[in-house]
mmCIF file of C-alpha atoms in Angstrom:
data_model
loop_
_atom_site.group_PDB
_atom_site.id
_atom_site.type_symbol
_atom_site.label_atom_id
_atom_site.label_comp_id
_atom_site.label_asym_id
_atom_site.label_seq_id
_atom_site.Cartn_x
_atom_site.Cartn_y
_atom_site.Cartn_z
ATOM 1 C CA MET A 1 78.283 0.008 -3.981
ATOM 2 C CA ALA A 2 77.908 2.184 -0.202
ATOM 3 C CA ALA A 3 77.587 1.035 3.159
ATOM 4 C CA PRO A 4 74.706 1.904 5.290
ATOM 5 C CA LEU A 5 76.589 3.971 8.455
ATOM 6 C CA SER A 6 76.213 3.524 11.343
ATOM 7 C CA ALA A 7 72.745 5.458 14.155
ATOM 8 C CA PRO A 8 76.615 7.807 15.713
ATOM 9 C CA ASN A 9 78.427 8.561 12.642
ATOM 10 C CA ARG A 10 74.335 9.465 11.013
ATOM 11 C CA ARG A 11 75.427 13.273 11.343
ATOM 12 C CA GLN A 12 79.275 13.417 11.186
ATOM 13 C CA PHE A 13 80.111 12.917 7.987
ATOM 14 C CA SER A 14 82.554 15.541 4.964
ATOM 15 C CA PRO A 15 80.497 16.775 1.594
ATOM 16 C CA VAL A 16 84.172 15.928 0.034
ATOM 17 C CA PRO A 17 82.959 13.098 -1.537
ATOM 18 C CA LYS A 18 85.359 10.025 0.102
ATOM 19 C CA TYR A 19 85.120 7.986 -3.219
ATOM 20 C CA VAL A 20 83.744 9.530 -7.283
ATOM 21 C CA LEU A 21 81.892 6.701 -8.654
ATOM 22 C CA ASP A 22 83.817 6.155 -12.535
ATOM 23 C CA GLY A 23 81.783 2.852 -13.670
ATOM 24 C CA SER A 24 84.316 0.704 -12.625
ATOM 25 C CA GLU A 25 82.881 -0.940 -9.132
ATOM 26 C CA GLU A 26 82.091 -4.105 -8.958
ATOM 27 C CA GLY A 27 77.972 -5.355 -8.680
ATOM 28 C CA ASP A 28 75.435 -5.716 -10.727
ATOM 29 C CA THR A 29 73.955 -1.567 -11.042
ATOM 30 C CA LEU A 30 75.960 0.903 -13.319
ATOM 31 C CA PRO A 31 75.897 3.706 -10.935
ATOM 32 C CA ALA A 32 72.987 6.796 -12.380
ATOM 33 C CA ALA A 33 76.263 9.910 -11.687
ATOM 34 C CA VAL A 34 77.995 7.766 -14.281
ATOM 35 C CA LEU A 35 75.639 8.091 -16.821
ATOM 36 C CA SER A 36 73.674 10.977 -15.492
ATOM 37 C CA GLY A 37 76.493 13.647 -15.532
ATOM 38 C CA ALA A 38 75.449 15.095 -12.008
ATOM 39 C CA PRO A 39 78.020 16.922 -10.095
ATOM 40 C CA VAL A 40 80.564 15.479 -7.266
ATOM 41 C CA ASP A 41 78.815 17.041 -4.957
ATOM 42 C CA LEU A 42 75.277 15.217 -4.953
ATOM 43 C CA GLN A 43 77.712 11.953 -5.903
ATOM 44 C CA ALA A 44 78.618 12.824 -1.980
ATOM 45 C CA ARG A 45 75.368 13.239 -0.168
ATOM 46 C CA THR A 46 74.883 10.932 2.702
ATOM 47 C CA VAL A 47 70.552 10.126 2.688
ATOM 48 C CA TRP A 48 68.278 8.857 5.776
ATOM 49 C CA ILE A 49 66.068 6.188 5.279
ATOM 50 C CA PHE A 50 63.285 5.917 7.785
ATOM 51 C CA ARG A 51 59.376 5.652 8.700
ATOM 52 C CA PRO A 52 58.405 8.363 9.703
ATOM 53 C CA SER A 53 55.998 8.325 12.647
ATOM 54 C CA LYS A 54 52.506 9.117 12.636
ATOM 55 C CA ALA A 55 51.632 13.223 14.583
ATOM 56 C CA ALA A 56 50.417 12.704 18.313
ATOM 57 C CA THR A 57 47.136 13.961 17.318
ATOM 58 C CA GLN A 58 46.118 11.894 14.695
ATOM 59 C CA SER A 59 44.432 7.798 15.445
ATOM 60 C CA GLY A 60 44.957 7.370 11.736
ATOM 61 C CA ASP A 61 48.221 4.895 9.995
ATOM 62 C CA TRP A 62 47.613 6.555 7.142
ATOM 63 C CA HIS A 63 51.087 7.031 6.577
ATOM 64 C CA ALA A 64 53.214 4.922 7.741
ATOM 65 C CA HIS A 65 53.780 2.116 5.103
ATOM 66 C CA GLU A 66 55.476 4.768 3.567
ATOM 67 C CA TRP A 67 58.769 4.685 3.806
ATOM 68 C CA ARG A 68 60.696 8.569 2.905
ATOM 69 C CA MET A 69 64.912 9.369 1.882
ATOM 70 C CA ASP A 70 66.163 12.737 3.420
ATOM 71 C CA TRP A 71 69.491 14.645 2.316
ATOM 72 C CA ASP A 72 70.935 15.474 5.314
ATOM 73 C CA VAL A 73 71.734 19.148 5.950
ATOM 74 C CA GLN A 74 75.020 19.807 4.549
ATOM 75 C CA GLY A 75 77.871 21.660 7.598
ATOM 76 C CA LYS A 76 78.261 25.355 7.595
ATOM 77 C CA GLY A 77 80.862 25.955 4.987
ATOM 78 C CA HIS A 78 78.156 26.018 2.931
ATOM 79 C CA ARG A 79 75.535 28.447 4.823
ATOM 80 C CA TRP A 80 75.761 32.217 5.377
ATOM 81 C CA GLU A 81 73.077 35.268 7.354
ATOM 82 C CA ASN A 82 71.133 36.372 5.384
ATOM 83 C CA PHE A 83 72.330 40.451 5.152
ATOM 84 C CA LEU A 84 68.508 42.216 4.894
ATOM 85 C CA MET A 85 66.081 39.395 8.085
ATOM 86 C CA GLY A 86 69.371 37.115 9.427
ATOM 87 C CA TRP A 87 67.830 33.657 8.470
ATOM 88 C CA GLN A 88 70.775 30.829 7.576
ATOM 89 C CA SER A 89 70.944 30.653 4.113
ATOM 90 C CA SER A 90 72.144 28.060 1.888
ATOM 91 C CA GLY A 91 72.584 26.949 -2.001
ATOM 92 C CA ASP A 92 71.094 23.733 -0.950
ATOM 93 C CA SER A 93 68.297 22.468 -2.436
ATOM 94 C CA MET A 94 68.183 18.594 -1.937
ATOM 95 C CA GLN A 95 67.852 20.064 2.055
ATOM 96 C CA ALA A 96 63.973 20.128 1.278
ATOM 97 C CA THR A 97 63.443 17.573 -0.513
ATOM 98 C CA HIS A 98 62.543 14.353 0.157
ATOM 99 C CA LEU A 99 61.360 11.183 -1.849
ATOM 100 C CA SER A 100 58.427 7.782 -0.767
ATOM 101 C CA PHE A 101 58.778 4.234 -1.183
ATOM 102 C CA LYS A 102 56.663 1.448 -0.864
ATOM 103 C CA SER A 103 59.818 -0.790 1.114
ATOM 104 C CA LYS A 104 62.686 0.096 2.897
ATOM 105 C CA GLU A 105 64.689 -2.567 -0.187
ATOM 106 C CA ASP A 106 63.492 -0.150 -2.792
ATOM 107 C CA ALA A 107 64.483 2.993 -0.448
ATOM 108 C CA ILE A 108 68.449 1.823 -0.497
ATOM 109 C CA HIS A 109 67.911 0.216 -3.773
ATOM 110 C CA PHE A 110 67.248 3.516 -5.025
ATOM 111 C CA ALA A 111 70.569 5.037 -2.520
ATOM 112 C CA GLU A 112 73.144 2.436 -3.978
ATOM 113 C CA LYS A 113 72.144 2.876 -7.569
ATOM 114 C CA GLN A 114 72.619 7.069 -6.686
ATOM 115 C CA GLY A 115 76.090 5.539 -4.718
ATOM 116 C CA TYR A 116 75.258 7.310 -2.241
ATOM 117 C CA GLU A 117 76.086 6.807 1.282
ATOM 118 C CA TYR A 118 72.842 6.198 4.021
ATOM 119 C CA PHE A 119 71.438 5.835 6.911
ATOM 120 C CA VAL A 120 68.595 2.863 6.950
ATOM 121 C CA GLN A 121 66.731 4.638 11.640
ATOM 122 C CA GLU A 122 64.529 0.850 11.887
ATOM 123 C CA THR A 123 60.803 1.571 13.025
ATOM 124 C CA GLN A 124 59.857 0.326 16.659
ATOM 125 C CA GLU A 125 56.123 -0.868 17.124
ATOM 126 C CA ARG A 126 54.421 1.065 19.182
ATOM 127 C CA LYS A 127 52.628 -0.884 21.119
ATOM 128 C CA PHE A 128 49.124 -0.681 21.808
ATOM 129 C CA VAL A 129 47.003 -1.897 24.576
ATOM 130 C CA PRO A 130 43.373 -1.975 24.950
ATOM 131 C CA LYS A 131 41.523 -0.173 26.681
ATOM 132 C CA ALA A 132 38.094 -0.026 27.960
ATOM 133 C CA TYR A 133 36.399 3.291 29.902
ATOM 134 C CA ALA A 134 34.011 -0.057 32.121
ATOM 135 C CA ASN A 135 37.755 -1.325 33.204
ATOM 136 C CA ASN A 136 37.045 2.002 36.282
ATOM 137 C CA PHE A 137 33.933 0.047 37.064
ATOM 138 C CA MET A 138 35.081 -3.651 37.634
ATOM 139 C CA HIS A 139 35.495 -5.126 40.513
ATOM 140 C CA THR A 140 38.642 -6.059 42.043
ATOM 141 C CA SER A 141 39.947 -8.255 45.511
ATOM 142 C CA LYS A 142 42.176 -5.391 47.127
ATOM 143 C CA LYS A 143 40.982 -3.144 49.035
ATOM 144 C CA LEU A 144 38.774 0.047 48.788
ATOM 145 C CA LYS A 145 40.539 3.340 47.172
ATOM 146 C CA ILE A 146 38.656 6.353 48.947
ATOM 147 C CA VAL A 147 39.244 9.261 46.946
ATOM 148 C CA HIS A 148 39.079 12.834 49.615
ATOM 149 C CA THR A 149 37.043 15.664 46.397
ATOM 150 C CA LYS A 150 36.922 18.156 49.331
#
Protein backbone atom coordinates (compact mmCIF):
# COMPACT_ATOMS: atom_id res chain seq x y z
CA MET A 1 0.00 0.00 0.00
CA ALA A 2 1.38 3.41 -0.95
CA ALA A 3 1.92 5.92 1.79
CA PRO A 4 1.00 9.58 1.41
CA LEU A 5 3.90 11.88 0.66
CA SER A 6 4.66 14.89 2.79
CA ALA A 7 4.38 18.42 1.36
CA PRO A 8 8.11 19.10 0.65
CA ASN A 9 8.47 15.78 -1.18
CA ARG A 10 5.54 16.26 -3.54
CA ARG A 11 7.59 17.25 -6.59
CA GLN A 12 10.65 15.14 -5.75
CA PHE A 13 9.90 11.67 -7.00
CA SER A 14 11.76 9.26 -9.20
CA PRO A 15 10.26 7.90 -12.43
CA VAL A 16 11.87 4.61 -11.44
CA PRO A 17 9.38 2.70 -9.29
CA LYS A 18 10.24 2.35 -5.62
CA TYR A 19 8.38 -0.93 -5.66
CA VAL A 20 6.53 -2.93 -8.27
CA LEU A 21 3.24 -4.50 -7.31
CA ASP A 22 3.12 -8.24 -7.87
CA GLY A 23 0.10 -9.28 -5.80
CA SER A 24 2.04 -10.44 -2.75
CA GLU A 25 1.40 -7.20 -0.84
CA GLU A 26 -0.50 -7.26 2.42
CA GLY A 27 -3.95 -5.75 2.45
CA ASP A 28 -7.57 -6.41 1.65
CA THR A 29 -7.49 -5.38 -1.99
CA LEU A 30 -5.54 -6.82 -4.87
CA PRO A 31 -3.72 -4.04 -6.77
CA ALA A 32 -5.30 -3.32 -10.14
CA ALA A 33 -1.90 -3.11 -11.83
CA VAL A 34 -1.38 -6.83 -11.27
CA LEU A 35 -4.54 -7.72 -13.18
CA SER A 36 -4.44 -5.05 -15.87
CA GLY A 37 -0.92 -5.67 -17.15
CA ALA A 38 -0.19 -1.93 -17.03
CA PRO A 39 3.41 -0.92 -17.79
CA VAL A 40 5.75 -0.30 -14.88
CA ASP A 41 5.96 3.39 -15.88
CA LEU A 42 2.29 3.83 -14.95
CA GLN A 43 2.68 2.01 -11.64
CA ALA A 44 5.41 4.38 -10.45
CA ARG A 45 3.44 7.59 -10.88
CA THR A 46 2.80 10.05 -8.10
CA VAL A 47 -0.65 11.62 -7.94
CA TRP A 48 -1.84 14.77 -6.24
CA ILE A 49 -5.25 14.68 -4.54
CA PHE A 50 -6.80 18.05 -3.76
CA ARG A 51 -10.02 20.03 -3.75
CA PRO A 52 -9.81 22.74 -6.42
CA SER A 53 -10.48 26.28 -5.31
CA LYS A 54 -12.99 28.44 -7.07
CA ALA A 55 -11.83 31.07 -9.50
CA ALA A 56 -11.41 34.55 -8.03
CA THR A 57 -13.84 35.97 -10.57
CA GLN A 58 -16.64 33.56 -9.65
CA SER A 59 -19.01 33.94 -6.74
CA GLY A 60 -20.52 30.44 -6.81
CA ASP A 61 -19.09 27.20 -5.48
CA TRP A 62 -20.28 24.78 -8.17
CA HIS A 63 -17.18 22.55 -8.32
CA ALA A 64 -15.99 23.18 -4.77
CA HIS A 65 -17.47 19.93 -3.42
CA GLU A 66 -15.50 17.46 -5.52
CA TRP A 67 -11.97 16.19 -5.05
CA ARG A 68 -9.60 16.02 -7.99
CA MET A 69 -6.63 13.77 -8.74
CA ASP A 70 -3.83 14.95 -11.05
CA TRP A 71 -0.71 13.14 -12.11
CA ASP A 72 2.63 14.85 -11.53
CA VAL A 73 4.55 15.94 -14.59
CA GLN A 74 7.53 13.75 -15.36
CA GLY A 75 11.00 15.26 -15.27
CA LYS A 76 13.40 16.40 -17.97
CA GLY A 77 14.36 12.87 -18.99
CA HIS A 78 10.87 12.31 -20.40
CA ARG A 79 10.65 15.55 -22.42
CA TRP A 80 12.21 16.88 -25.57
CA GLU A 81 12.19 20.11 -27.51
CA ASN A 82 10.07 20.32 -30.61
CA PHE A 83 12.42 21.45 -33.39
CA LEU A 84 9.77 23.25 -35.44
CA MET A 85 8.28 25.51 -32.77
CA GLY A 86 10.72 25.15 -29.87
CA TRP A 87 8.01 23.92 -27.51
CA GLN A 88 8.52 21.29 -24.86
CA SER A 89 7.05 17.98 -26.00
CA SER A 90 6.28 14.90 -23.99
CA GLY A 91 5.01 11.40 -24.60
CA ASP A 92 3.29 11.44 -21.22
CA SER A 93 -0.46 11.26 -21.79
CA MET A 94 -1.27 11.27 -18.09
CA GLN A 95 -0.09 14.84 -17.35
CA ALA A 96 -3.11 16.31 -19.12
CA THR A 97 -5.54 13.94 -17.39
CA HIS A 98 -7.42 14.43 -14.15
CA LEU A 99 -10.12 12.49 -12.36
CA SER A 100 -12.87 13.82 -10.10
CA PHE A 101 -14.19 12.09 -6.98
CA LYS A 102 -17.04 12.79 -4.58
CA SER A 103 -14.85 12.47 -1.49
CA LYS A 104 -11.22 12.45 -0.44
CA GLU A 105 -11.54 8.86 0.77
CA ASP A 106 -12.71 7.72 -2.68
CA ALA A 107 -9.68 9.33 -4.31
CA ILE A 108 -7.28 7.79 -1.78
CA HIS A 109 -8.88 4.36 -2.23
CA PHE A 110 -8.52 4.63 -6.01
CA ALA A 111 -4.85 5.66 -5.73
CA GLU A 112 -4.10 2.78 -3.38
CA LYS A 113 -5.97 0.33 -5.60
CA GLN A 114 -3.92 1.42 -8.62
CA GLY A 115 -0.68 1.30 -6.64
CA TYR A 116 0.07 5.03 -7.02
CA GLU A 117 2.05 7.01 -4.52
CA TYR A 118 -0.17 9.93 -3.54
CA PHE A 119 -0.04 13.32 -1.90
CA VAL A 120 -3.17 14.76 -0.27
CA GLN A 121 -3.42 18.53 -0.02
CA GLU A 122 -5.94 19.47 2.62
CA THR A 123 -8.23 22.38 1.88
CA GLN A 124 -8.22 25.63 3.76
CA GLU A 125 -11.70 26.80 4.56
CA ARG A 126 -12.14 30.42 3.60
CA LYS A 127 -13.31 32.94 6.15
CA PHE A 128 -16.42 34.75 5.10
CA VAL A 129 -17.01 38.11 6.76
CA PRO A 130 -20.47 39.43 5.97
CA LYS A 131 -20.39 43.07 4.88
CA ALA A 132 -23.12 45.57 4.23
CA TYR A 133 -23.06 48.93 2.49
CA ALA A 134 -25.09 50.40 5.34
CA ASN A 135 -22.16 49.85 7.73
CA ASN A 136 -20.36 52.76 6.04
CA PHE A 137 -22.98 55.17 7.47
CA MET A 138 -23.39 53.77 10.98
CA HIS A 139 -22.68 56.02 13.95
CA THR A 140 -19.46 55.32 15.85
CA SER A 141 -18.19 57.04 18.97
CA LYS A 142 -14.76 57.68 17.41
CA LYS A 143 -13.53 61.02 16.12
CA LEU A 144 -15.13 62.12 12.87
CA LYS A 145 -13.07 61.19 9.85
CA ILE A 146 -12.74 64.06 7.38
CA VAL A 147 -11.68 63.25 3.83
CA HIS A 148 -10.36 66.12 1.73
CA THR A 149 -10.97 65.55 -1.95
CA LYS A 150 -9.17 68.68 -3.26
